[in-house]
Amino acid sequence: MDSFKIANKEEFIELIDVSEDELKEILKNKQNSYHKCFVNKKKRDSIRIIFALDQKSNLFKIQRALQRKFFCNFYFPSNVYGFIKQRNYIDYLEPHCSRNGTRNFLRLDIKDFFGTIDINHIKECLKYYIADTCDENEKKYIIDSIAEIVTYENKLIQGAITSPVISNLVFRKLDIRIERFCEKNNVIYTRYADDMLFSGIDFDVHKRTFINMIATIIKDYGFSLNYKKTIKMHEELSINGYVLGRDIKISRKKYESVNCLLYYINSKINKIPISRSFKYQLINILAGYRSLFIQVLRYVHDSHNKEVIQKKIAEIEKGINKISQFKENNIGANKDYEDKILEEICSKK
C-alpha cells in the first residue's frame, strides 16, 4: 500500500483483516455494535444522544485497523490541533500569544460538528485516498465500505474511534480556505475540533463582516456557527481554564480547584479513614493537574508567572507524596463524605 492510498480491493480486504462476506455481515448488523451511553437534556426540548462502540465487536476491530494502518498516514494543515498526535490544546492557543502587541480575540463554535458530517461528505473526501490506477468498481466498493464502517445511521458520531480523524479530513478544505482568508487580513487562525480561534493585532476580528465570511465558508459543507458560544475579547481571552494574552496563564478557577483539593489533603482527609479507590482517585486528579501545570510551563516566558507555576507544581507533588502515605481503610471510610468532596472539587474545575 502507498503511504496513504489504497491500491485495490484486495489490499483493502487485507488491511481490515476480514473477508468480503464477513464485512458484509458485520455492516448489515452494525447497529448491534453500538449502544446509547449518554443522554443530556441541553434544553427542554433538546436531547443529545451519544453512542459508544462495543470494543469487543468486529466493527471496532475493523475501525481500529483502519485507524492504525490507514488514517494514521493522513496529514493535516498546521493550524489544526484537535485529535492530532503531538499537538495539544495549549499548542492550539500558543500561536495567539500577543507578545508583539495587543490582540483582538475571537472564538467561534461550530454547531453540531460531528453530527453535520454525513456519509456523502466522507465519500467525497475518501476519493483522494484511493489509487488512480484502481478499477472504478473496486474504488466505489472501497469508498462505500469505509464510509459504512465509520458511520452510524449515515452520520459521523463521537462514539467511533475513527470519527476524530474523519472530522479533520472532511474539514480540511475549509481549514485551508479559512487560513488563506485570514492570511490576507493578517489574522492568526487555529482550530481544535469544533472550536475556531482567531486573533489579530491590526485587524478587528470582532467585525460582523469577518464573522459572516467565516460562516459563509463553512456553510459550503453544511456547517453553521453556534453564535451563543461566540467569545469576543480584547487583550486577554479566558477559555477552558486558560488565560491567553501576552502569555498563556492558568485561570484563577483552575488554581481554586487545585487549592481546594490540596486543602482537603493537608487539613481534613488525614483525620478520617479513606477508601483505597478514593485515595487513588485523588492521586490521579493531582497527577493530572501536575501534568497540566508542567505543560503550560513550557510556553510561559514571564518570569513571575513561571515562578508561580513552579511553586504550585511543588505543592502538588508534596500533596501526592502525602496522600500516597495515607493508610486506606475501606471498612471505616465514609463513601457519602468522599463523594461530597469529589463533587465539590470537580465543581470548581
Coordinates of C-alpha atoms in Angstrom, one line a residue:
M1 CA 0.0 0.0 0.0
D2 CA 1.1 3.5 -0.8
S3 CA 1.8 5.6 2.3
F4 CA -1.7 6.9 2.3
K5 CA -3.5 5.4 -0.8
I6 CA -5.2 2.1 -1.1
A7 CA -4.3 0.4 -4.3
N8 CA -7.2 -2.0 -4.9
K9 CA -9.9 -4.1 -3.4
E10 CA -7.6 -6.9 -2.4
E11 CA -5.3 -4.6 -0.5
F12 CA -8.4 -3.1 1.3
I13 CA -9.6 -6.5 2.4
E14 CA -6.1 -7.4 3.6
L15 CA -6.0 -4.1 5.5
I16 CA -9.2 -4.6 7.5
D17 CA -8.4 -8.3 8.0
V18 CA -11.9 -9.7 7.3
S19 CA -13.3 -11.4 4.2
E20 CA -15.7 -9.6 1.9
D21 CA -18.6 -11.8 3.1
E22 CA -17.7 -11.2 6.8
L23 CA -17.6 -7.5 6.2
K24 CA -21.0 -7.6 4.5
E25 CA -22.5 -9.4 7.6
I26 CA -20.8 -7.0 10.1
L27 CA -22.1 -3.9 8.3
K28 CA -25.6 -5.5 7.9
N29 CA -25.8 -5.8 11.7
K30 CA -23.6 -2.8 12.7
Q31 CA -26.3 -1.3 14.8
N32 CA -25.8 -4.1 17.3
S33 CA -22.3 -2.9 17.9
Y34 CA -23.4 0.5 19.2
H35 CA -25.2 1.3 22.5
K36 CA -26.6 4.5 23.9
C37 CA -24.3 5.7 26.6
F38 CA -25.3 9.2 27.5
V39 CA -28.3 11.4 27.2
N40 CA -28.0 15.1 28.1
K41 CA -31.0 17.4 28.1
K42 CA -29.4 20.6 27.0
K43 CA -32.8 22.4 26.7
R44 CA -36.3 21.4 27.5
D45 CA -37.0 20.0 24.0
S46 CA -33.4 19.1 23.1
I47 CA -31.9 15.7 23.9
R48 CA -28.3 14.9 23.0
I49 CA -27.6 11.2 22.5
I50 CA -24.0 9.8 22.4
F51 CA -23.3 6.3 21.2
A52 CA -20.4 4.1 22.2
L53 CA -19.0 1.3 20.1
D54 CA -18.5 -2.1 21.8
Q55 CA -14.8 -2.6 21.9
K56 CA -15.3 -6.4 21.7
S57 CA -17.2 -6.1 18.4
N58 CA -15.7 -6.9 15.0
L59 CA -16.7 -3.5 13.8
F60 CA -14.5 -1.9 16.4
K61 CA -11.6 -4.2 15.3
I62 CA -12.1 -3.0 11.7
Q63 CA -12.2 0.6 12.7
R64 CA -9.0 0.1 14.8
A65 CA -7.3 -1.5 11.8
L66 CA -8.2 1.5 9.6
Q67 CA -7.1 3.9 12.2
R68 CA -3.7 2.2 12.7
K69 CA -2.9 1.3 9.1
F70 CA -4.6 3.9 7.0
F71 CA -5.9 7.1 8.7
C72 CA -2.7 7.5 10.7
N73 CA -0.9 8.4 7.5
F74 CA -3.0 11.4 6.8
Y75 CA -1.5 14.9 7.0
F76 CA -3.4 18.0 8.1
P77 CA -2.8 21.8 8.0
S78 CA -0.6 23.2 10.6
N79 CA -3.5 25.2 12.1
V80 CA -5.4 22.0 13.1
Y81 CA -4.6 20.8 16.7
G82 CA -7.5 18.6 17.8
F83 CA -7.0 14.9 17.5
I84 CA -3.5 15.3 16.1
K85 CA -0.5 13.4 17.5
Q86 CA 2.0 15.5 19.4
R87 CA -0.4 18.5 19.3
N88 CA -2.4 19.6 22.3
Y89 CA -4.8 22.3 23.4
I90 CA -2.1 24.6 24.6
D91 CA -0.4 24.3 21.2
Y92 CA -3.7 25.5 19.8
L93 CA -3.6 28.6 22.0
E94 CA 0.1 29.4 21.7
P95 CA 0.1 31.0 18.2
H96 CA -2.2 33.7 19.5
C97 CA 0.1 34.9 22.3
S98 CA 0.3 38.7 21.9
R99 CA 4.0 39.3 22.7
N100 CA 4.3 41.9 19.9
G101 CA 1.2 43.9 20.6
T102 CA -2.3 43.9 21.9
R103 CA -4.6 41.4 20.2
N104 CA -8.3 41.1 19.5
F105 CA -9.5 37.6 20.1
L106 CA -12.5 35.8 18.6
R107 CA -13.6 32.3 19.4
L108 CA -16.3 30.7 17.2
D109 CA -18.0 27.4 17.8
I110 CA -19.1 25.1 15.1
K111 CA -22.7 23.8 15.7
D112 CA -23.2 20.1 15.9
F113 CA -19.7 19.4 14.5
F114 CA -19.8 15.6 14.2
G115 CA -23.5 15.4 13.5
T116 CA -23.2 17.7 10.5
I117 CA -20.8 15.3 8.8
D118 CA -22.7 12.8 6.8
I119 CA -21.8 9.8 4.7
N120 CA -21.7 11.8 1.4
H121 CA -19.1 14.2 2.9
I122 CA -17.0 11.2 3.8
K123 CA -17.3 9.5 0.4
E124 CA -16.2 12.7 -1.4
C125 CA -13.1 13.1 0.8
L126 CA -12.1 9.4 0.5
K127 CA -11.8 9.6 -3.3
Y128 CA -8.4 11.2 -3.0
Y129 CA -7.1 8.3 -0.9
I130 CA -7.7 5.5 -3.4
A131 CA -5.1 5.0 -6.0
D132 CA -5.8 6.4 -9.5
T133 CA -5.0 3.0 -11.0
C134 CA -7.7 1.3 -9.0
D135 CA -10.6 -0.1 -11.1
E136 CA -13.7 2.2 -10.8
N137 CA -16.0 -0.6 -9.5
E138 CA -13.3 -1.5 -6.9
K139 CA -12.8 2.1 -6.0
K140 CA -16.6 2.5 -5.4
Y141 CA -16.6 -0.6 -3.3
I142 CA -13.7 0.6 -1.1
I143 CA -15.1 4.1 -0.6
D144 CA -18.7 2.8 0.2
S145 CA -17.3 0.2 2.6
I146 CA -15.1 2.6 4.5
A147 CA -17.9 5.2 4.7
E148 CA -20.3 2.5 6.1
I149 CA -17.6 1.3 8.6
V150 CA -17.1 4.8 10.1
T151 CA -20.7 6.0 10.2
Y152 CA -23.9 5.2 12.2
E153 CA -27.2 5.9 10.6
N154 CA -25.3 7.7 7.8
K155 CA -23.8 10.2 10.2
L156 CA -20.4 10.6 11.9
I157 CA -20.8 10.0 15.6
Q158 CA -18.5 10.7 18.6
G159 CA -18.5 7.0 19.7
A160 CA -16.4 5.7 16.8
I161 CA -12.6 5.8 17.2
T162 CA -12.2 6.9 13.6
S163 CA -14.6 9.9 13.9
P164 CA -11.9 12.4 15.1
V165 CA -9.6 11.9 12.1
I166 CA -12.6 11.7 9.7
S167 CA -13.9 15.1 11.0
N168 CA -10.5 16.7 10.4
L169 CA -10.4 15.1 6.9
V170 CA -13.8 16.5 6.0
F171 CA -13.0 19.9 7.4
R172 CA -9.5 20.0 5.7
K173 CA -10.5 22.1 2.6
L174 CA -12.4 24.5 4.8
D175 CA -9.3 24.9 7.1
I176 CA -7.2 25.8 4.1
R177 CA -9.8 28.3 2.8
I178 CA -10.2 29.9 6.2
E179 CA -6.4 30.1 6.6
R180 CA -6.0 31.8 3.2
F181 CA -8.7 34.3 4.0
C182 CA -7.0 35.1 7.4
E183 CA -3.6 35.4 5.9
K184 CA -4.9 38.2 3.6
N185 CA -6.1 40.1 6.7
N186 CA -3.1 39.4 8.9
V187 CA -5.2 37.2 11.2
I188 CA -4.0 34.1 13.0
Y189 CA -6.3 31.1 12.8
T190 CA -6.2 27.8 14.7
R191 CA -8.9 25.1 15.2
Y192 CA -9.3 22.4 17.9
A193 CA -12.2 20.2 16.9
D194 CA -15.3 22.4 16.8
D195 CA -13.5 25.5 18.3
M196 CA -12.1 28.0 15.9
L197 CA -9.8 30.7 17.4
F198 CA -8.9 33.9 15.6
S199 CA -6.7 36.8 16.7
G200 CA -5.4 40.0 15.1
I201 CA -3.3 43.0 16.1
D202 CA -4.2 45.4 13.3
F203 CA -7.3 43.7 12.1
D204 CA -10.5 43.7 14.2
V205 CA -11.7 40.1 14.1
H206 CA -14.8 41.2 16.0
K207 CA -16.3 42.8 12.8
R208 CA -19.5 41.3 11.7
T209 CA -18.2 41.1 8.1
F210 CA -15.3 38.9 9.3
I211 CA -17.6 36.6 11.2
N212 CA -20.1 36.4 8.3
M213 CA -17.3 35.4 5.9
I214 CA -16.2 32.5 8.2
A215 CA -19.9 31.5 8.4
T216 CA -20.2 31.6 4.6
I217 CA -17.1 29.5 4.1
I218 CA -18.1 26.7 6.4
K219 CA -21.7 26.8 5.1
D220 CA -20.4 25.3 1.8
Y221 CA -20.1 21.9 3.6
G222 CA -23.3 22.3 5.6
F223 CA -21.7 23.6 8.8
S224 CA -23.0 26.5 10.8
L225 CA -21.9 28.6 13.8
N226 CA -23.4 28.4 17.3
Y227 CA -23.5 32.1 17.9
K228 CA -24.4 31.6 21.6
K229 CA -20.9 30.4 22.2
T230 CA -19.1 33.2 20.4
I231 CA -16.5 34.9 22.5
K232 CA -15.0 38.4 21.7
M233 CA -12.2 39.7 23.9
H234 CA -9.6 42.4 23.8
E235 CA -6.1 42.0 25.3
E236 CA -6.9 38.7 27.1
L237 CA -9.1 35.7 26.4
S238 CA -10.2 33.4 29.2
I239 CA -11.1 30.0 27.7
N240 CA -11.4 26.4 29.2
G241 CA -9.2 27.1 32.2
Y242 CA -6.6 29.2 30.5
V243 CA -6.0 32.9 30.1
L244 CA -4.5 33.9 26.8
G245 CA -2.8 37.2 26.4
R246 CA 0.9 38.2 26.1
D247 CA 1.5 34.7 27.6
I248 CA -0.5 31.6 28.5
K249 CA -1.6 31.5 32.1
I250 CA -3.7 29.1 34.1
S251 CA -7.1 30.6 35.1
R252 CA -8.0 31.6 38.6
K253 CA -10.7 28.9 38.6
K254 CA -8.1 26.2 37.9
Y255 CA -6.0 27.4 40.8
E256 CA -9.1 27.4 43.0
S257 CA -9.8 23.8 42.1
V258 CA -6.3 22.5 42.8
N259 CA -6.1 24.7 46.0
C260 CA -9.4 23.2 47.2
L261 CA -8.0 19.7 46.7
L262 CA -4.7 20.5 48.4
Y263 CA -6.7 22.0 51.3
Y264 CA -8.6 18.8 51.9
I265 CA -5.4 16.7 51.7
N266 CA -3.5 18.9 54.1
S267 CA -6.2 19.6 56.7
K268 CA -9.1 17.2 56.6
I269 CA -8.6 13.9 54.9
N270 CA -5.8 12.7 57.1
K271 CA -8.1 12.9 60.1
I272 CA -10.6 10.3 58.8
P273 CA -10.4 6.9 57.2
I274 CA -10.4 6.9 53.4
S275 CA -11.0 4.0 51.0
R276 CA -8.4 2.7 48.6
S277 CA -10.4 3.8 45.5
F278 CA -10.8 7.3 46.9
K279 CA -7.1 7.6 47.7
Y280 CA -6.1 6.7 44.1
Q281 CA -8.8 9.0 42.6
L282 CA -7.3 11.9 44.5
I283 CA -3.8 10.9 43.4
N284 CA -4.9 10.7 39.7
I285 CA -6.6 14.1 39.9
L286 CA -3.5 15.7 41.4
A287 CA -1.2 13.9 38.8
G288 CA -3.5 15.4 36.1
Y289 CA -3.0 18.9 37.5
R290 CA 0.7 18.4 37.8
S291 CA 0.9 17.4 34.1
L292 CA -1.2 20.4 33.1
F293 CA 1.0 22.9 35.0
I294 CA 4.2 21.3 33.6
Q295 CA 2.7 21.5 30.1
V296 CA 1.8 25.2 30.5
L297 CA 5.2 26.0 31.9
R298 CA 6.8 25.2 28.6
Y299 CA 5.0 28.1 27.0
V300 CA 5.4 30.7 29.7
H301 CA 8.0 33.5 29.2
D302 CA 7.1 35.8 32.1
S303 CA 9.5 35.1 35.0
H304 CA 6.9 35.9 37.7
N305 CA 4.3 33.6 36.1
K306 CA 7.0 30.8 35.8
E307 CA 7.8 31.1 39.5
V308 CA 4.1 30.9 40.5
I309 CA 3.6 27.8 38.4
Q310 CA 6.8 26.1 39.6
K311 CA 5.7 26.7 43.2
K312 CA 2.3 25.2 42.5
I313 CA 3.9 22.1 40.9
A314 CA 6.0 21.7 44.0
E315 CA 2.9 21.9 46.2
I316 CA 1.1 19.4 44.1
E317 CA 4.0 16.9 44.3
K318 CA 4.1 17.4 48.0
G319 CA 0.3 16.6 48.1
I320 CA 0.8 13.5 46.0
N321 CA 3.5 12.2 48.3
K322 CA 1.4 13.0 51.4
I323 CA -1.7 11.2 50.2
S324 CA 0.4 8.2 48.9
Q325 CA 1.4 7.6 52.6
F326 CA -2.2 7.5 53.9
K327 CA -3.3 4.1 55.1
E328 CA -6.6 3.4 53.4
N329 CA -9.4 1.8 55.4
N330 CA -12.3 0.6 53.2
I331 CA -14.4 -0.5 56.3
G332 CA -14.1 2.8 58.2
A333 CA -14.4 5.0 55.1
N334 CA -17.5 7.2 54.6
K335 CA -18.4 6.9 50.9
D336 CA -21.0 9.7 51.1
Y337 CA -18.4 12.1 52.5
E338 CA -15.9 11.0 49.8
D339 CA -18.4 11.6 47.1
K340 CA -19.2 15.0 48.5
I341 CA -15.5 16.0 48.5
L342 CA -15.1 14.8 44.9
E343 CA -18.3 16.7 43.8
E344 CA -17.0 19.9 45.4
I345 CA -13.6 19.6 43.8
C346 CA -15.0 18.8 40.4
S347 CA -17.5 21.7 40.6
K348 CA -14.6 24.1 40.8
K349 CA -12.8 22.8 37.6

